[in-house]
Short mmCIF file of C-alpha atoms and ligand atoms in Angstrom, two decimals:
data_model
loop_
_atom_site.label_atom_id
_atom_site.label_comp_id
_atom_site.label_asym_id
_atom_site.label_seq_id
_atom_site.Cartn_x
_atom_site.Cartn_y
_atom_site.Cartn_z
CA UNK G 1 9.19 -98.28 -73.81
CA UNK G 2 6.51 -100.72 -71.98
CA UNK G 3 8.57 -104.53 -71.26
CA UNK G 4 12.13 -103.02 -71.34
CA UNK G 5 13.47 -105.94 -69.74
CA UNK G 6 17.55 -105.44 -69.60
CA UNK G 7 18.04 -109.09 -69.35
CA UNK G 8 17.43 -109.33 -73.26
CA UNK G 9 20.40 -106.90 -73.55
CA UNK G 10 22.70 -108.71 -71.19
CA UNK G 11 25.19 -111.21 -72.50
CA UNK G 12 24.84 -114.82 -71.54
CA UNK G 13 28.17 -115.65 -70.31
CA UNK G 14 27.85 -112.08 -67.55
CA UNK G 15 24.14 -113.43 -66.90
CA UNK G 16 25.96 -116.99 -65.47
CA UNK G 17 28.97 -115.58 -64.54
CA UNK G 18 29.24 -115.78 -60.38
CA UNK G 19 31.32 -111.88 -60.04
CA UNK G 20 34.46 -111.90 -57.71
CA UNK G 21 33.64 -111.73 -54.37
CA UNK G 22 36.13 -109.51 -52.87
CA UNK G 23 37.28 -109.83 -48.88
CA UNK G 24 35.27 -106.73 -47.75
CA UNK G 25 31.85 -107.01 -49.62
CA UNK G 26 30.98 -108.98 -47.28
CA UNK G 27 31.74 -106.71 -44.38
CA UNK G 28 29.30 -103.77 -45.35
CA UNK G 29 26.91 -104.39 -42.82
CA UNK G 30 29.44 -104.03 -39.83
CA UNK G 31 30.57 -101.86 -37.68
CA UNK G 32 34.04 -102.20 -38.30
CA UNK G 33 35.85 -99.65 -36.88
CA UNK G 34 36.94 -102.51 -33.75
CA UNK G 35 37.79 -105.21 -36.32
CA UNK G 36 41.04 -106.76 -36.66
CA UNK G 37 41.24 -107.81 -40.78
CA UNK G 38 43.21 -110.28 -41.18
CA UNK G 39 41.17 -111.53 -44.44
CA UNK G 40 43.01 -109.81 -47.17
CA UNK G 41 46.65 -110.04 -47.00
CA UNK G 42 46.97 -106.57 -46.60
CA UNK G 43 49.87 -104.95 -45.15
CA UNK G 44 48.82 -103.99 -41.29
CA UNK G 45 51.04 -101.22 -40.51
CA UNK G 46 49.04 -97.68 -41.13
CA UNK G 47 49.76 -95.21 -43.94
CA UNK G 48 46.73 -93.98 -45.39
CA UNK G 49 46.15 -96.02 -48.04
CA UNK G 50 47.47 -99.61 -46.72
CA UNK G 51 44.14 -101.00 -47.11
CA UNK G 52 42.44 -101.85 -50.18
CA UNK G 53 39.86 -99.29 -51.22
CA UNK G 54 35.96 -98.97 -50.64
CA UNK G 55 35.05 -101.34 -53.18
CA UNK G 56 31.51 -99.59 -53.55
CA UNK G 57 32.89 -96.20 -53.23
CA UNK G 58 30.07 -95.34 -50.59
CA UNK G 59 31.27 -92.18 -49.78
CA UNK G 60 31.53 -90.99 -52.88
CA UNK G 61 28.20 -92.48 -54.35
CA UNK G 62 26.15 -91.02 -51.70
CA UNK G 63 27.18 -87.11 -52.29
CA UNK G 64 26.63 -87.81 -55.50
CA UNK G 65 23.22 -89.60 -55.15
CA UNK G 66 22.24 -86.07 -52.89
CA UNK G 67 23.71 -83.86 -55.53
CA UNK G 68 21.81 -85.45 -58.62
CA UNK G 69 18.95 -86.61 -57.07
CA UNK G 70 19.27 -90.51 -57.66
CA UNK G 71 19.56 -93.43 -55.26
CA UNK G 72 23.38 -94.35 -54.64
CA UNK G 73 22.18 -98.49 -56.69
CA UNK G 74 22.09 -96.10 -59.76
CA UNK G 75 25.22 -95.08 -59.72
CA UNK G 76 28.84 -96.71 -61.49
CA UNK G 77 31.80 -95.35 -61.15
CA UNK G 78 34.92 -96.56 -62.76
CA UNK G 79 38.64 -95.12 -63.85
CA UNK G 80 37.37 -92.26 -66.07
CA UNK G 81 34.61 -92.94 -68.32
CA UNK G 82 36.77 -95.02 -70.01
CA UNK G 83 36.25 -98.06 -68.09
CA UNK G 84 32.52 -96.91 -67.63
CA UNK G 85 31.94 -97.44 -71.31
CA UNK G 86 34.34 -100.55 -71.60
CA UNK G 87 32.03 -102.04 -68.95
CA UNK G 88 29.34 -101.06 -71.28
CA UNK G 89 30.18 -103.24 -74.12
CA UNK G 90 31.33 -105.81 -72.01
CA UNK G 91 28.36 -106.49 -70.33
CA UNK G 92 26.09 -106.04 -73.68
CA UNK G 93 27.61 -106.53 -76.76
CA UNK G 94 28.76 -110.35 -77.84
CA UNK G 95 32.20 -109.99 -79.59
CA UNK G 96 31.94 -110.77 -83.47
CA UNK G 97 28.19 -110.41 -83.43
CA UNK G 98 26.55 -107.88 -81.79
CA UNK G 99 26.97 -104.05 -83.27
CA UNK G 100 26.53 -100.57 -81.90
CA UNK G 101 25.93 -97.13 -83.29
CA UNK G 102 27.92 -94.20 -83.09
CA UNK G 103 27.42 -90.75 -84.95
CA UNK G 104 30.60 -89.37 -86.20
CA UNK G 105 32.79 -87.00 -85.89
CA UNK G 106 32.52 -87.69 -82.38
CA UNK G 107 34.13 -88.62 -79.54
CA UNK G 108 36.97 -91.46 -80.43
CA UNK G 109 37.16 -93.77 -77.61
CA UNK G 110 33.36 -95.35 -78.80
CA UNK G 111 35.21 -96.78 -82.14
CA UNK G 112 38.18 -97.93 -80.01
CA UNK G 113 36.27 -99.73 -77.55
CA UNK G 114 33.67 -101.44 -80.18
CA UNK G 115 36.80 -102.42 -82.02
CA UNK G 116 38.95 -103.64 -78.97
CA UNK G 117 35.29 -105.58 -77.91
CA UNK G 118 35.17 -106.93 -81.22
CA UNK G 119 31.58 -105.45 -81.71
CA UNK G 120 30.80 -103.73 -85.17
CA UNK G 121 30.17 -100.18 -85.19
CA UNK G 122 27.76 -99.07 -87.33
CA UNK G 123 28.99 -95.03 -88.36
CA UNK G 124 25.89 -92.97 -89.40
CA UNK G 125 27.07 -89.35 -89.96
CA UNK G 126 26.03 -86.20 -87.77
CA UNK G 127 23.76 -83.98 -90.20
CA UNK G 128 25.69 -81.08 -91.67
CA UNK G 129 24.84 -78.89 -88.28
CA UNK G 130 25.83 -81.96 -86.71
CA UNK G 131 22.75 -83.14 -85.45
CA UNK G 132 21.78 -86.89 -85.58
CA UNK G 133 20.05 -87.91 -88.21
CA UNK G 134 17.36 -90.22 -87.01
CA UNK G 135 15.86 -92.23 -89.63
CA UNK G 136 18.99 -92.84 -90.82
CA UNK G 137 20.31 -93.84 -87.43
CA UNK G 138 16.87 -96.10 -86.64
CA UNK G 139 17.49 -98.11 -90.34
CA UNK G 140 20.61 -98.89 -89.31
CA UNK G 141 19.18 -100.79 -86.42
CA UNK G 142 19.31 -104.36 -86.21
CA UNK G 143 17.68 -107.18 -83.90
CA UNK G 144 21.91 -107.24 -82.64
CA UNK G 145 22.41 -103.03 -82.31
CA UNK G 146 22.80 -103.21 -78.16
CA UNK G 147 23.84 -99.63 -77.87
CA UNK G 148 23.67 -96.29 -79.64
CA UNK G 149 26.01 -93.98 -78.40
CA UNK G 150 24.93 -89.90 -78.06
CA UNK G 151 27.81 -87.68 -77.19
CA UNK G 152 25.83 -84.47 -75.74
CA UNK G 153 27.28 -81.67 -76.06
CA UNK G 154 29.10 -83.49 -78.26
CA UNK G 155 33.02 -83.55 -78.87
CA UNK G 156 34.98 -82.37 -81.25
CA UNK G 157 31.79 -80.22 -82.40
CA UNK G 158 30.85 -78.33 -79.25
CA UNK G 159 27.44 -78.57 -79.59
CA UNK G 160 24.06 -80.47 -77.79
CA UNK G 161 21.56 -82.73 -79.50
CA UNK G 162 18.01 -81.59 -80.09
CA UNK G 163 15.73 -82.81 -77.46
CA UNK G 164 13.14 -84.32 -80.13
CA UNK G 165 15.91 -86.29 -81.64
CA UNK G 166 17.37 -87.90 -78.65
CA UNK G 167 13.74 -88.21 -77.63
CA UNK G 168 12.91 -89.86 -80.43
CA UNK G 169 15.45 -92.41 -80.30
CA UNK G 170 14.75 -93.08 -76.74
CA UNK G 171 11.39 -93.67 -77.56
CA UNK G 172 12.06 -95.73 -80.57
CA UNK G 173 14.96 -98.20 -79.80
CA UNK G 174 14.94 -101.49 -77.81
CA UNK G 175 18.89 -101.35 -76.81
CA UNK G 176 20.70 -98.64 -74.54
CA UNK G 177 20.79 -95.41 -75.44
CA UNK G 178 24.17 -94.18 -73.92
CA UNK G 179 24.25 -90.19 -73.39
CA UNK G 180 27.83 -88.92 -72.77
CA UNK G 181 27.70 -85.79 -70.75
CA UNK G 182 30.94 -84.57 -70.74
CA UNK G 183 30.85 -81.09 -71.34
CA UNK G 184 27.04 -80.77 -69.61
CA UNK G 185 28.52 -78.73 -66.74
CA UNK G 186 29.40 -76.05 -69.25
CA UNK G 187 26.29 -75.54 -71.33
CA UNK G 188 22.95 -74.36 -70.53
CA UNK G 189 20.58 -76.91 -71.56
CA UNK G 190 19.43 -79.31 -69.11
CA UNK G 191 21.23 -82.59 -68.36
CA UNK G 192 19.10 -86.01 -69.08
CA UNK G 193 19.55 -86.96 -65.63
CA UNK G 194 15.93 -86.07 -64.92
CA UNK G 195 14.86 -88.49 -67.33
CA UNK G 196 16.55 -91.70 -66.00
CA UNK G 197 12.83 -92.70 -64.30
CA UNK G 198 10.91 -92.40 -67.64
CA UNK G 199 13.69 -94.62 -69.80
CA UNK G 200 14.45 -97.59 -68.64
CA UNK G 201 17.39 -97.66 -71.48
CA UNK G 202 18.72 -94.48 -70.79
CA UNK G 203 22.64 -94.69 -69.79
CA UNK G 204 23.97 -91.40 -69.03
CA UNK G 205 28.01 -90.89 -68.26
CA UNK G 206 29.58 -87.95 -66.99
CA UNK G 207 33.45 -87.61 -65.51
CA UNK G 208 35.20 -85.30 -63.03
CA UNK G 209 37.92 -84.94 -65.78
CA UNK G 210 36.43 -81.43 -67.35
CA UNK G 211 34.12 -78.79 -65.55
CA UNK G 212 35.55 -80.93 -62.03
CA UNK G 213 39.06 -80.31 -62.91
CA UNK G 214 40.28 -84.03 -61.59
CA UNK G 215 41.63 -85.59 -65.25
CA UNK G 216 44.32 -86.88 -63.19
CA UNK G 217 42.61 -88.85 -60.86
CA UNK G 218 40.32 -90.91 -63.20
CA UNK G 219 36.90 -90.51 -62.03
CA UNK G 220 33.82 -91.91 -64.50
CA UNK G 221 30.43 -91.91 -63.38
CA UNK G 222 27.73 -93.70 -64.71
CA UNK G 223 23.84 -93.22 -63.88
CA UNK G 224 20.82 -95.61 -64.97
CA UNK G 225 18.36 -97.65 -63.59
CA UNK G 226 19.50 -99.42 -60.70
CA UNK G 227 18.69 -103.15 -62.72
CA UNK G 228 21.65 -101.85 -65.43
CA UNK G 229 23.89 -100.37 -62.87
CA UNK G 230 23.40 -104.06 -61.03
CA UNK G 231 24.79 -105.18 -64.24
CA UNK G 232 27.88 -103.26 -64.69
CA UNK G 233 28.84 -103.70 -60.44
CA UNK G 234 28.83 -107.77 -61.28
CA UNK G 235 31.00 -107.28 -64.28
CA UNK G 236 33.82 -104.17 -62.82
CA UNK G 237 36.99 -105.18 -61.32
CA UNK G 238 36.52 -105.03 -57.33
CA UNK G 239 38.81 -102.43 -56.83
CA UNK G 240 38.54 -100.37 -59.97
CA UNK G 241 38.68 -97.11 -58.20
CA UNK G 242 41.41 -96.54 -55.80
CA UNK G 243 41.60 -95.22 -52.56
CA UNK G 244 43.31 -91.77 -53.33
CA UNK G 245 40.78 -90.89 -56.03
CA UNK G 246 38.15 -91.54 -53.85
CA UNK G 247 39.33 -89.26 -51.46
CA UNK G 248 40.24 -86.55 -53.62
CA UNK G 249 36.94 -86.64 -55.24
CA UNK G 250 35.20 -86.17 -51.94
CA UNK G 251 37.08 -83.26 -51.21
CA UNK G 252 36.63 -81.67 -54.50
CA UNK G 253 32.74 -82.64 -54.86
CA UNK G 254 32.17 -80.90 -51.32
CA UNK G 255 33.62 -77.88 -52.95
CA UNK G 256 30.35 -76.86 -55.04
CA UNK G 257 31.49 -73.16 -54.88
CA UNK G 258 35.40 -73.44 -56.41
CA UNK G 259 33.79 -75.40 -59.18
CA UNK G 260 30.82 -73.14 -59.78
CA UNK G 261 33.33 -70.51 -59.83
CA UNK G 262 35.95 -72.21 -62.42
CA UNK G 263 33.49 -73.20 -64.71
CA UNK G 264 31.77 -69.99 -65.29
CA UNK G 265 35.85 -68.33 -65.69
CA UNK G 266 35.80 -70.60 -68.39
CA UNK G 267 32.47 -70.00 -69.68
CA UNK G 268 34.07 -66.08 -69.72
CA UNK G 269 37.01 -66.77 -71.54
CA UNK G 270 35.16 -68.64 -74.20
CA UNK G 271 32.28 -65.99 -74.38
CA UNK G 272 36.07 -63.33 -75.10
CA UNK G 273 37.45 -65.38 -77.57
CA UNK G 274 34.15 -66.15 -79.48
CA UNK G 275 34.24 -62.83 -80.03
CA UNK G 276 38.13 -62.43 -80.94
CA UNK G 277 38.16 -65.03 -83.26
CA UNK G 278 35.29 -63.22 -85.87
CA UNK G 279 38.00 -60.67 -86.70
CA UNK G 280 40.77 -63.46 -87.43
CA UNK G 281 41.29 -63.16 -90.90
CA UNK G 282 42.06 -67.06 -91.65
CA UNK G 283 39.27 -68.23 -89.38
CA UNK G 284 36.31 -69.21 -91.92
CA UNK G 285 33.88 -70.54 -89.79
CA UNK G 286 33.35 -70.44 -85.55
CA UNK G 287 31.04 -73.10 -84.80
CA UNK G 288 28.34 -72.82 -81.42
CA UNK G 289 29.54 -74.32 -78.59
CA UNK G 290 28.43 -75.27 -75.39
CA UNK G 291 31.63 -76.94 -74.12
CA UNK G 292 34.83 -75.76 -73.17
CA UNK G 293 36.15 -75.93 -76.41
CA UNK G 294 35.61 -74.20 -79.42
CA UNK G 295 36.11 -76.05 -83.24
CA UNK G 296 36.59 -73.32 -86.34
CA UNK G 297 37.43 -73.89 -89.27
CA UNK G 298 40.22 -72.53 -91.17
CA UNK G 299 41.77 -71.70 -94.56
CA UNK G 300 44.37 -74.36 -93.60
CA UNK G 301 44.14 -76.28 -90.77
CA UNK G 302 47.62 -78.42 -90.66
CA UNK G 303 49.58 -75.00 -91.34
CA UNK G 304 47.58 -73.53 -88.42
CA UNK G 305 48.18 -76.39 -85.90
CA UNK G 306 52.04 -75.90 -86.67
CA UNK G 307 52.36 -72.23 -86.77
CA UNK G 308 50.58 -72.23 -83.62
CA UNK G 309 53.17 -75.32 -82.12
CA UNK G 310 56.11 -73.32 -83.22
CA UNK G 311 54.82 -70.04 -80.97
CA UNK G 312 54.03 -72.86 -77.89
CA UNK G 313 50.63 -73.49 -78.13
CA UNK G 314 49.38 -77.04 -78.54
CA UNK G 315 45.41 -77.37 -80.07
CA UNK G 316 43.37 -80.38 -81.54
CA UNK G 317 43.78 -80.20 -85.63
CA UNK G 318 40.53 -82.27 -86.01
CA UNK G 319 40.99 -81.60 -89.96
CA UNK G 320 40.65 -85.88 -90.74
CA UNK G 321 37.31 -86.23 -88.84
CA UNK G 322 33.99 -86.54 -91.40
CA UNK G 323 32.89 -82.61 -91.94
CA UNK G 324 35.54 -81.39 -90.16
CA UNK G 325 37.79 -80.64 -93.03
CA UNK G 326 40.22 -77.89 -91.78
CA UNK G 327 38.69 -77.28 -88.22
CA UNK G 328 41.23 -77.03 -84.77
CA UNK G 329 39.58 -77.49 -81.64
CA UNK G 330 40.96 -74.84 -79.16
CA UNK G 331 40.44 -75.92 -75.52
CA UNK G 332 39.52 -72.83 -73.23
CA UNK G 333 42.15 -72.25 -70.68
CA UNK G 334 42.96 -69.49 -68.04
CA UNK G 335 42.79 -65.71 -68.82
CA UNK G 336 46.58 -65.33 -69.15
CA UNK G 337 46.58 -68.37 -71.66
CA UNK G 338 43.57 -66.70 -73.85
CA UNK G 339 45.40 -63.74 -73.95
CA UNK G 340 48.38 -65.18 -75.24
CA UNK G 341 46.68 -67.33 -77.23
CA UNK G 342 44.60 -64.01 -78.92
CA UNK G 343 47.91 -62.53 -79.10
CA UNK G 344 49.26 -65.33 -81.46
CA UNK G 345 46.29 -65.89 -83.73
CA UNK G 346 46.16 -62.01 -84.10
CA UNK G 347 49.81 -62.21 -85.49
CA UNK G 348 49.20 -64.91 -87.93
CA UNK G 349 48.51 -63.94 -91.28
C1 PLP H 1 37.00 -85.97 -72.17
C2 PLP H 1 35.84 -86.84 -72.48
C3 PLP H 1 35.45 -87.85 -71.62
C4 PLP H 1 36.19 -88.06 -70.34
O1 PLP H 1 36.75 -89.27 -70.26
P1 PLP H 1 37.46 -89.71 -68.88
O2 PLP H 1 37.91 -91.08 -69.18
O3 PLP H 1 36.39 -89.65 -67.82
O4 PLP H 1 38.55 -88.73 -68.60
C5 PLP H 1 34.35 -88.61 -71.91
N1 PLP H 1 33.64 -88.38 -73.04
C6 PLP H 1 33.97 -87.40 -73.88
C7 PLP H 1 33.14 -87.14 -75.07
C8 PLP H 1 35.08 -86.61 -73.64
O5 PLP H 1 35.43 -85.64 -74.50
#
């Protein structure tokens, strides 16, 4: 990847556009704990969260930064990984003529976004173990593909990409290769974070909404070079992550051990019902995972999802996906909701 320069890659309207400047960016450089602020029409009486948030979110970028091992300039955050990848096309990809590539059945919020952007998306199949198939994917390629998206381990299939494939790609296309960790914190292969220095087009998301246990507070995190990140900071909305996220993710990310301690409960429970789920008679296939899910598949996949329903448990009947004809996805919960959960599948017949 010798000349990556991301300015080919970056719209022209976001390369002229002047971003908002917002009252406090340019206070960063103060001491302001004597100030009087008068500059943003806030509210002045005190009540925690009276004043509009850390537009930067320092704090929170620079345990991050230590924990990872990047500088805080190559970090994005944004309201779930959501906005983190709606940034991504909006910076990038030129509605009604730029395209991207994403490898079904895979996450859905890829196809949502390239369709709410306007931006093509070109929908090469997973192999039949799911893997990407790269030739295929590299043909599809055009001189307006800005973005191929890798969903690692991926979802609904549970599984990680091969190393020489995604390396391969890496090595082999001219627009961003986005890598959605996810699920990362539950599997055993090594994240892609260490490779950020040796592709410049590498994009890698992750989101405090699984192994972190914070869905509810909307927390996305982006990671690239600091040129792309530079990108997506001009483009965001100021104040795109508010005030009480940023605190709660503090608290939670300072908590390595709780986490640590959750995610390998869960990693338990799946390891038990991997096991449980070989002796269920209408369960034809259990496929590897390395998430905190599991997808089977079935003898009947829409009677499952409602038998299970009408004893109280709610899965994912992923049965309309490409090669996922008659698969559930069964997210791993506590012990006490496995064991029910074992209970009710072992009833079925
Ligand atoms: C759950 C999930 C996310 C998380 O999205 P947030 O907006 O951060 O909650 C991202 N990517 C994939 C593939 C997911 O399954």
């Amino acid at each position: 990847m010798n000349n990556f320069d991301i300015n080919n890659l970056v719209r022209e309207n976001v390369k002229l556009m002047k971003p908002y400047s917002s009252a406090r960016d340019e206070f960063e450089d103060f001491d302001t704990a004597d100030m009087i602020f008068l500059d943003a029409n806030e509210n002045p009486f005190q009540n925690g969260v009276n004043r509009y948030p850390d537009p930067q979110q320092s704090n929170v970028k620079k345990v991050l930064a230590k924990q990872k091992e990047v500088q805080p300039n190559q970090i994005l955050l944004g309201n779930g990984s959501d906005e983190v990848l709606d940034l991504l096309f909006r910076a990038f990809c030129e509605p009604n003529t730029d395209n991207i590539i994403t490898l079904p059945p895979t996450y859905g919020m890829y196809g949502v976004l390239a369709n709410l952007n306007a931006v093509e998306n070109r929908e090469i199949l997973l192999s039949n173990d799911f893997q990407p198939q790269v030739e295929q994917i590299l043909n599809a390629v055009d001189k307006n593909t800005k973005i191929i998206f890798l969903c690692s381990p991926n979802n609904p299939t549970g599984n990680s990409f091969s190393e020489e494939s995604v390396i391969e790609l890496l090595e082999n296309f001219k627009g961003l290769i986005v890598i959605d960790e996810a699920y990362i914190d539950f599997s055993e292969k090594k994240s892609w974070m260490d490779k950020l220095d040796n592709f410049p087009n590498l994009v890698i998301t992750q989101t405090l909404s699984k192994a972190f246990g914070l869905a509810g507070i909307r927390l996305g995190i982006c990671y690239a070079s600091a040129a792309i990140i530079s990108v997506l900071n001009k483009i965001k909305p100021p104040y795109n992550v508010n005030e009480l996220t940023q605190l709660r993710a503090l608290e939670r990310l300072n908590d390595a051990e709780k986490i640590k301690s959750e995610i390998l409960s869960i990693i338990k429970q799946r390891e038990q019902l991997l096991k449980v789920l070989v002796d269920i008679k209408f369960v034809e296939k259990i496929y590897p995972t390395e998430a905190n899910f599991i997808l089977i598949k079935v003898d009947d996949a829409n009677k499952r999802y409602a038998e299970l329903i009408a004893k109280g448990i709610v899965i994912r009947n992923r049965t309309t996906q490409p090669l996922c004809e008659n698969t559930l996805r069964l997210t791993i919960g506590t012990g006490e909701e496995n064991k029910k959960l074992i209970q009710v599948l072992q009833e079925l017949n």
